[in-house]
mmCIF file of C-alpha atoms (C1' of nucleotides) in Angstrom:
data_model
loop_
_atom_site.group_PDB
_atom_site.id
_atom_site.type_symbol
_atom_site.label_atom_id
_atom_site.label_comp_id
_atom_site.label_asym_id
_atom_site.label_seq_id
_atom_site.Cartn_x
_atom_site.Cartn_y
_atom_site.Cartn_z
ATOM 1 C CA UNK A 1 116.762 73.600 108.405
ATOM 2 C CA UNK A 2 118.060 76.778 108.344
ATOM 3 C CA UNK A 3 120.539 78.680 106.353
ATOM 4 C CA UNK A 4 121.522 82.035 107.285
ATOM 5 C CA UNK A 5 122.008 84.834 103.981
ATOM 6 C CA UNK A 6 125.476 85.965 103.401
ATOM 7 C CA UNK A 7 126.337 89.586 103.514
ATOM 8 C CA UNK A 8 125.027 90.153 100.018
ATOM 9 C CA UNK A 9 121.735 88.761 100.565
ATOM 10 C CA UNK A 10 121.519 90.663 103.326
ATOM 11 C CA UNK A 11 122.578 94.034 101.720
ATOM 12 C CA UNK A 12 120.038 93.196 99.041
ATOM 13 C CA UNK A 13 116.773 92.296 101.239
ATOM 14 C CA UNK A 14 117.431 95.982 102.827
ATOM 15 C CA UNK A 15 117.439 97.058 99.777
ATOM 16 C CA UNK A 16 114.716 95.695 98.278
ATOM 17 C CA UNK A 17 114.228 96.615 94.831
ATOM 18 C CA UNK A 18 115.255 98.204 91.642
ATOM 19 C CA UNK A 19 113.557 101.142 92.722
ATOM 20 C CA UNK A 20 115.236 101.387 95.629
ATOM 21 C CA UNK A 21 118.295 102.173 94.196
ATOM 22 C CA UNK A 22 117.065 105.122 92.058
ATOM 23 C CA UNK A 23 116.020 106.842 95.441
ATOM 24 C CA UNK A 24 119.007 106.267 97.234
ATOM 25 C CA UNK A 25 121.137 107.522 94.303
ATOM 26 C CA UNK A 26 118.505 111.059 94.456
ATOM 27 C CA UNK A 27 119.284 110.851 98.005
ATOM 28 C CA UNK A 28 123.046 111.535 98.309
ATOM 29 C CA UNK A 29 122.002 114.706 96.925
ATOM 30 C CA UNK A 30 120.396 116.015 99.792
ATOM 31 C CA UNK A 31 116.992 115.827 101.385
ATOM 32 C CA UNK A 32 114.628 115.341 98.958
ATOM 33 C CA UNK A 33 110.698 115.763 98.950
ATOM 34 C CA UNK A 34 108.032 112.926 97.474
ATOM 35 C CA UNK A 35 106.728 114.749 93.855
ATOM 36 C CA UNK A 36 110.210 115.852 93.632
ATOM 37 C CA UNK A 37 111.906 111.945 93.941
ATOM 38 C CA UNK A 38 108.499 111.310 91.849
ATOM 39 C CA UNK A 39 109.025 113.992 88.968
ATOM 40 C CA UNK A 40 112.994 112.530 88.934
ATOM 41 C CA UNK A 41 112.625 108.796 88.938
ATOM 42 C CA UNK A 42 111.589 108.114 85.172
ATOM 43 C CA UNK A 43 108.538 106.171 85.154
ATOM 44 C CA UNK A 44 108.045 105.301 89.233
ATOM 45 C CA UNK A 45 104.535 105.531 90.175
ATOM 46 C CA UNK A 46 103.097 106.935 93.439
ATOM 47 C CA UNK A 47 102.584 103.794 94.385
ATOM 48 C CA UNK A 48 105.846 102.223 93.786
ATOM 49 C CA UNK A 49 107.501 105.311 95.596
ATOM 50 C CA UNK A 50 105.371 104.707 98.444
ATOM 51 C CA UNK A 51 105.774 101.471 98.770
ATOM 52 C CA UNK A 52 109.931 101.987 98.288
ATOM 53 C CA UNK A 53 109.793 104.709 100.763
ATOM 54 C CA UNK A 54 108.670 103.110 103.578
ATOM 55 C CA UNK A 55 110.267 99.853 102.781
ATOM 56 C CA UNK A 56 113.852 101.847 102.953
ATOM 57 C CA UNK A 57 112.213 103.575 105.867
ATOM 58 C CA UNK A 58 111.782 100.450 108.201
ATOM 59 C CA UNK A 59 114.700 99.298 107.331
ATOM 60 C CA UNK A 60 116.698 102.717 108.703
ATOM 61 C CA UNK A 61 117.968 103.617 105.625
ATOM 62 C CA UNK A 62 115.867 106.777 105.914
ATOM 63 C CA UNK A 63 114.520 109.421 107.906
ATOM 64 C CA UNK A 64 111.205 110.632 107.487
ATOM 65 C CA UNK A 65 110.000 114.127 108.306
ATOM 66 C CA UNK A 66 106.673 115.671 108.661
ATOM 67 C CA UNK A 67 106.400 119.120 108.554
ATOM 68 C CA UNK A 68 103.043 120.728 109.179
ATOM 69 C CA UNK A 69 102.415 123.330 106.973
ATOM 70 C CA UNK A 70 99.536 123.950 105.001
ATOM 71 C CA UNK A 71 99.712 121.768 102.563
ATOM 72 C CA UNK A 72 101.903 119.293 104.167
ATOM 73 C CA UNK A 73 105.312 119.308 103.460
ATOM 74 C CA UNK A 74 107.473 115.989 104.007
ATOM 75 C CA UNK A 75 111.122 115.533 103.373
ATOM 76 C CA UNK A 76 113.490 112.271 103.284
ATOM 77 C CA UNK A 77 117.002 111.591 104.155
ATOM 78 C CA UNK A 78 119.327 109.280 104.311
ATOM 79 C CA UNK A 79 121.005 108.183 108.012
ATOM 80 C CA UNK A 80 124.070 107.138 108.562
ATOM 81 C CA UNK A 81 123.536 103.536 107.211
ATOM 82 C CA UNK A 82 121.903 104.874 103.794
ATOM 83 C CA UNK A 83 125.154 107.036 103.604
ATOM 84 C CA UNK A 84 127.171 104.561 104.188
ATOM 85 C CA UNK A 85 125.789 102.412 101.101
ATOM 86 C CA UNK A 86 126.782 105.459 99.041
ATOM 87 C CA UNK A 87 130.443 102.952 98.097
ATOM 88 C CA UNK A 88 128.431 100.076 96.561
ATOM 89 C CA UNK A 89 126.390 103.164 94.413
ATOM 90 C CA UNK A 90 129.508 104.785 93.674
ATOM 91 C CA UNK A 91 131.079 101.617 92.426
ATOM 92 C CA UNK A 92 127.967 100.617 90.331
ATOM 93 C CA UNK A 93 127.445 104.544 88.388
ATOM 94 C CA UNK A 94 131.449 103.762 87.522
ATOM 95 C CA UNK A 95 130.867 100.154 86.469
ATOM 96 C CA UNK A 96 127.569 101.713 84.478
ATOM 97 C CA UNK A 97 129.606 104.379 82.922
ATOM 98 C CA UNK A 98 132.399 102.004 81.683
ATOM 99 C CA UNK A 99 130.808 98.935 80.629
ATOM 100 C CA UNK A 100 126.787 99.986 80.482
ATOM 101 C CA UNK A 101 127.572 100.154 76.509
ATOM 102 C CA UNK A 102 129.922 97.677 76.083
ATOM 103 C CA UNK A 103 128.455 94.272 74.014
ATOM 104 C CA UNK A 104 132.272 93.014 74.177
ATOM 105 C CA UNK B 1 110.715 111.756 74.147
ATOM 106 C CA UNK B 2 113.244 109.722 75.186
ATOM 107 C CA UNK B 3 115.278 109.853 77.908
ATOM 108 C CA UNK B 4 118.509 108.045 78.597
ATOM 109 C CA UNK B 5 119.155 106.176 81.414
ATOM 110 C CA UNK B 6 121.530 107.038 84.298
ATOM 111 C CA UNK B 7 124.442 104.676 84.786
ATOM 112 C CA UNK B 8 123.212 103.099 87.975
ATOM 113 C CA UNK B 9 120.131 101.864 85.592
ATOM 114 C CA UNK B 10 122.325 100.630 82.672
ATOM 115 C CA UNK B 11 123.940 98.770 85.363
ATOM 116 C CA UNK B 12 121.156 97.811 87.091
ATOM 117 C CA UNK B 13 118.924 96.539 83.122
ATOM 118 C CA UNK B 14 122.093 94.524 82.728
ATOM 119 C CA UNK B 15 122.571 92.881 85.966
ATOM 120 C CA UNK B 16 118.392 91.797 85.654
ATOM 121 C CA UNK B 17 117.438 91.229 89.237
ATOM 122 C CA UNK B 18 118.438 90.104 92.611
ATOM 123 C CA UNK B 19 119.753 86.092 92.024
ATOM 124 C CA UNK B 20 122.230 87.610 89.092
ATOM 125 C CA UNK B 21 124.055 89.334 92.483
ATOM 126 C CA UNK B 22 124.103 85.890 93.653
ATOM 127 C CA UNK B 23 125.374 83.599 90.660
ATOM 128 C CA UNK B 24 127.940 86.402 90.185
ATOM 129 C CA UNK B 25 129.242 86.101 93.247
ATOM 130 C CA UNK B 26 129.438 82.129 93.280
ATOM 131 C CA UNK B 27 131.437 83.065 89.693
ATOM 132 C CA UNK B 28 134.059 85.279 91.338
ATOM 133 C CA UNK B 29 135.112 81.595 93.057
ATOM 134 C CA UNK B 30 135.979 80.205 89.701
ATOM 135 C CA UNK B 31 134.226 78.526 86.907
ATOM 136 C CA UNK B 32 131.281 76.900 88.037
ATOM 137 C CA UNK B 33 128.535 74.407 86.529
ATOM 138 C CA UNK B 34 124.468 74.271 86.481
ATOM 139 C CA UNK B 35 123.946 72.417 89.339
ATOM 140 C CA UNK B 36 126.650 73.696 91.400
ATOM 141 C CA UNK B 37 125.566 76.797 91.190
ATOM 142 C CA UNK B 38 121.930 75.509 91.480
ATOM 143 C CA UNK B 39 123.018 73.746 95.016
ATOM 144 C CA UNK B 40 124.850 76.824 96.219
ATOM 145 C CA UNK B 41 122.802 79.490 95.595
ATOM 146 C CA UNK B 42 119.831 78.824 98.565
ATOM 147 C CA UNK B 43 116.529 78.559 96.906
ATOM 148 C CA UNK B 44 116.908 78.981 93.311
ATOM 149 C CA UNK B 45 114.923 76.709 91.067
ATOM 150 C CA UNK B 46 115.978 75.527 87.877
ATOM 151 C CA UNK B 47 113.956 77.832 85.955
ATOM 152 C CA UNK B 48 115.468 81.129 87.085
ATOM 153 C CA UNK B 49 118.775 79.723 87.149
ATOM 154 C CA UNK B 50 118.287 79.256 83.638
ATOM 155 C CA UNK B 51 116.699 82.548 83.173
ATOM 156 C CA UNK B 52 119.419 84.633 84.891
ATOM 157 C CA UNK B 53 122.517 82.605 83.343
ATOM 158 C CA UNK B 54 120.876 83.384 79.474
ATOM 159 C CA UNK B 55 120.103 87.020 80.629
ATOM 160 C CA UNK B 56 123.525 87.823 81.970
ATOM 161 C CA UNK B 57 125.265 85.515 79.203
ATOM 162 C CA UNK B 58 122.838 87.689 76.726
ATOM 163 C CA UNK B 59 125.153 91.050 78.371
ATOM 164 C CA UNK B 60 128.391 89.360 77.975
ATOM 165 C CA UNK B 61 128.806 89.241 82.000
ATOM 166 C CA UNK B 62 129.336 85.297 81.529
ATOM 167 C CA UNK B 63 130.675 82.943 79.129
ATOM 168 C CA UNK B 64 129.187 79.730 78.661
ATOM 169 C CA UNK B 65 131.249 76.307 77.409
ATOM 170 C CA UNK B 66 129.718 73.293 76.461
ATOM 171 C CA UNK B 67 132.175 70.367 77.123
ATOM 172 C CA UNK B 68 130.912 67.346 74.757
ATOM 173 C CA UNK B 69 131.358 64.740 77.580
ATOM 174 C CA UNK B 70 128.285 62.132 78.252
ATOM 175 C CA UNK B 71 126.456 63.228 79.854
ATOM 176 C CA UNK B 72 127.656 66.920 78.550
ATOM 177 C CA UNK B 73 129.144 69.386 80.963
ATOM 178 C CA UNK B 74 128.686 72.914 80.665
ATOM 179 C CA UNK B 75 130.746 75.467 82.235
ATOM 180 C CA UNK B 76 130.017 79.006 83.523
ATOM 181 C CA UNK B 77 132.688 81.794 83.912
ATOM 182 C CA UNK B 78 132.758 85.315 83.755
ATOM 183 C CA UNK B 79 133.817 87.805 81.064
ATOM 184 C CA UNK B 80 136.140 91.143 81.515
ATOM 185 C CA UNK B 81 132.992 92.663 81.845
ATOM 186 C CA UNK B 82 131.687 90.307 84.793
ATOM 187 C CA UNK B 83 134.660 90.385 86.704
ATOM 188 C CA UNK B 84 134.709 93.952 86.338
ATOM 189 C CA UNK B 85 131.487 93.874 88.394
ATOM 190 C CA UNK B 86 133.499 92.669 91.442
ATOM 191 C CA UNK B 87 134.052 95.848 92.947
ATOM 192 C CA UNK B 88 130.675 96.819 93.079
ATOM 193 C CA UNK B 89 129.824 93.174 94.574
ATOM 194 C CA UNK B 90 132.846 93.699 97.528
ATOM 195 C CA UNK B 91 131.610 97.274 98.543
ATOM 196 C CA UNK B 92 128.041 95.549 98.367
ATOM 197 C CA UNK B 93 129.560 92.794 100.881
ATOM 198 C CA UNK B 94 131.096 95.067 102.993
ATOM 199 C CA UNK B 95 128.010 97.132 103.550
ATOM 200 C CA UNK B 96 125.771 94.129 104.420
ATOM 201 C CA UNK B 97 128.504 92.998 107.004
ATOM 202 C CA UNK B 98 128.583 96.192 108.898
ATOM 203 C CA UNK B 99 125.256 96.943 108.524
ATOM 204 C CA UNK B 100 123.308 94.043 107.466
ATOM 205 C CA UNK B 101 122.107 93.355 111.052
ATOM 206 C CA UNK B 102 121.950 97.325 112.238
ATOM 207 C CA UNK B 103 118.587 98.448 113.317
ATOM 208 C CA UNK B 104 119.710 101.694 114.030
ATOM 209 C "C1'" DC C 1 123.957 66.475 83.639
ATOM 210 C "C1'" DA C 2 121.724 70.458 82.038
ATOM 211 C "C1'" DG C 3 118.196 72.034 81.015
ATOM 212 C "C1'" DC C 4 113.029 72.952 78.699
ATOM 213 C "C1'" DA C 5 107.792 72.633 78.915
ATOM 214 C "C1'" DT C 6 103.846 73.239 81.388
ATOM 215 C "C1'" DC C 7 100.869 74.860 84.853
ATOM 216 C "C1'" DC C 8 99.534 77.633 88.339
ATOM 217 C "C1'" DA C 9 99.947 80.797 92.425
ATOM 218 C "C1'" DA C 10 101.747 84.964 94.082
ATOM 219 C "C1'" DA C 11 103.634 89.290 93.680
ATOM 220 C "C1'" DA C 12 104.837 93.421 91.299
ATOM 221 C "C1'" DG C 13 103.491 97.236 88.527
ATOM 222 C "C1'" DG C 14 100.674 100.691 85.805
ATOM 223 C "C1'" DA C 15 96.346 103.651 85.487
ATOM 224 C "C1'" DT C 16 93.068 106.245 87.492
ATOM 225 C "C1'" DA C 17 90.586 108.526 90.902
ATOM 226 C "C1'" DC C 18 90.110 110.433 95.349
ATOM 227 C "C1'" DT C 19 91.380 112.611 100.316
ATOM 228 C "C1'" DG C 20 93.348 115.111 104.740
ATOM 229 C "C1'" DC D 1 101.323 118.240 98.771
ATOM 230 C "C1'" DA D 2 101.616 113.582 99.864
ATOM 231 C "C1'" DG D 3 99.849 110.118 99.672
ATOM 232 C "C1'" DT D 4 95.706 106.024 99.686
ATOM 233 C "C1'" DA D 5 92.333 102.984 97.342
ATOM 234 C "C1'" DT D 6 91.028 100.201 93.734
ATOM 235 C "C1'" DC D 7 91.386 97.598 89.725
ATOM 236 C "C1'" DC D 8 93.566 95.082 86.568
ATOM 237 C "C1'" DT D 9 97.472 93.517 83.725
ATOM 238 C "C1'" DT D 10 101.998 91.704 83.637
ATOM 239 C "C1'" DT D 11 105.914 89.402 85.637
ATOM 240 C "C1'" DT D 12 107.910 86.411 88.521
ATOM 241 C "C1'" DG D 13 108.487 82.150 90.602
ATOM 242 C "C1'" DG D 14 107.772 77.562 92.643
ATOM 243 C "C1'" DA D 15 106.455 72.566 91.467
ATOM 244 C "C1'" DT D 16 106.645 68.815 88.622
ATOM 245 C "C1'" DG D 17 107.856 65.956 84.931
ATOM 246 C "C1'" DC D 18 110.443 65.000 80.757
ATOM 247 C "C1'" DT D 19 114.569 64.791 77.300
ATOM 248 C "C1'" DG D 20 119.197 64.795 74.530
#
DNA sequence: CAGCATCCAAAAGGATACTG
DNA sequence: CAGTATCCTTTTGGATGCTG
């Protein structure tokens, strides 16, 4: 008795979450580190970030690095496939912009 | 100390979460009804198929007509708004079909 | 048919404190 | 700096039964 998702299940289960989102859209800026996607998300928790972090992570939408330097220092990025959802974030900032205030 | 949110989170607050991707896309078919869109969408139980319909009826994404038939038949279908949406659903599709399966 | 009420279990989320 | 651990509150969500 099984039914297999369609494409946008799929696309969301990678996803994940709300939060999820908020990184990406920090990420198509460039690598960023964790207090600085912390200090930019309004209102995500350490926790929360963590959590969203290495969700995206196992699910290759991000690259992890690990530089050791005293403190640590460790930087995310997007790969190819995180890029590549840049379209659906694109289309959902203009969708945002144009109807976010609209009550029709 | 407020601040406002981005566009990707007004879109995101008015969407609500994950099954509102799903009803929306049974609604780009055409006009739909409670239980169709109960037996299509895998695994949603009559309580958050409520839920979602009054939230995203609540942000003018769908419009809901009550046809005084007996029993009564009510009728979901989206607004300017809703359809408007559609591009950010087919960019969402086409990301989970290329990549919905990639491990990387 | 199209829900609402109720109950309960599970998961998400915030706050705070602490570590390599 | 980049998290982890813990606790606890709040949502979410499934199951079931009932109604106009």
């Amino acid at each position: 008795m099984k039914t297999y998702p369609c494409s946008i299940e799929k696309a969301l289960n990678i996803i994940g979450n709300k939060w999820s989102f908020l990184v990406l859209k920090e990420l198509y800026d460039g690598k960023k580190r964790f207090n600085e996607l912390k200090r930019t998300i309004n209102g995500i928790s350490p926790n929360a970030l963590t959590t969203t972090l290495k969700h995206l992570e196992k699910n290759a939408i991000l690259k992890r690095t690990v530089y050791p330097t005293v403190p640590v220092t460790v930087e995310y990025e997007l790969t190819e496939k995180g890029q590549a959802f840049h379209s659906v974030l694109k289309e959902m900032k203009k969708w945002g912009a144009e109807w976010g205030d609209v009550t029709l």
